[in-house]
Amino acid sequence: MNWQIELADSQATVALGRQIAQSISEALCIFLHGDLGAGKTTLTRGIVQGLGHQGNVKSPTYTLVEPYQLANWQVNHFDLYRLADPEELEFIGIRDYFGPGQVAVIEWPEKGAGMLGKADLTITLTYQQEARMAQCCADTPAGERLLNQLLS
Ligand code: ADP
Ligand code: MG
């Protein structure tokens, strides 16, 4: 299942993230693809704030992962841009970040190839002049349920 939407500005990107958050009803893994500056962290901000986080959301570039313990979910925001070797994910105890009650949002998942599970939802952000395009693809039944909820 596929769906795409044009995002006119960064507020639209945050709004999509908040909409995704409102549609989350089970543990989930979301992969975010896109070039530097495409809006992955901005989208994550919408998801994390939509799940109840009050403050800012910045990319956890040096720590690889930033966990947010929220009312109903623990959201684990990964940015793997600087990951030199997927094996490094062993050292941060990658498995502990996936499980019941946890939502994983992963920027640059391709850098962790072989060490990450399958995504439920893959979102690819691309430049459209000054704006962006988001392509959302459900890869599992959980991802389908989320997209169906989002579009209902
Ligand atoms: P990434 O994490 O993919 O590197 P960021 O989320 O940090 O990208 O966003 C980079 C810049 O793009 C930010 O200045 C952000 O405000 C801007 N931006 C995000 N979404 C949009 C959009 N839909 N249209 C225009 N600019 C956007
Ligand atoms: Mg980023």
mmCIF file of N, CA and C and ligand atoms in Angstrom, residues 40-41 59 79 107, ligand 2:
data_model
loop_
_atom_site.group_PDB
_atom_site.id
_atom_site.type_symbol
_atom_site.label_atom_id
_atom_site.label_comp_id
_atom_site.label_asym_id
_atom_site.label_seq_id
_atom_site.Cartn_x
_atom_site.Cartn_y
_atom_site.Cartn_z
ATOM 1 N N LYS A 40 13.584 14.748 7.226
ATOM 2 C CA LYS A 40 13.398 13.558 8.069
ATOM 3 C C LYS A 40 13.266 13.925 9.555
ATOM 4 N N THR A 41 14.164 14.803 10.012
ATOM 5 C CA THR A 41 14.102 15.190 11.425
ATOM 6 C C THR A 41 12.851 16.025 11.704
ATOM 7 N N SER A 59 18.230 16.034 15.942
ATOM 8 C CA SER A 59 18.802 14.770 15.497
ATOM 9 C C SER A 59 19.856 14.283 16.479
ATOM 10 N N ASP A 79 19.349 8.361 14.294
ATOM 11 C CA ASP A 79 19.930 8.975 13.108
ATOM 12 C C ASP A 79 21.244 8.248 12.870
ATOM 13 N N GLU A 107 16.261 7.517 10.881
ATOM 14 C CA GLU A 107 16.820 8.240 9.749
ATOM 15 C C GLU A 107 18.049 7.473 9.264
HETATM 16 MG MG MG B 2 18.019 14.640 10.173
#
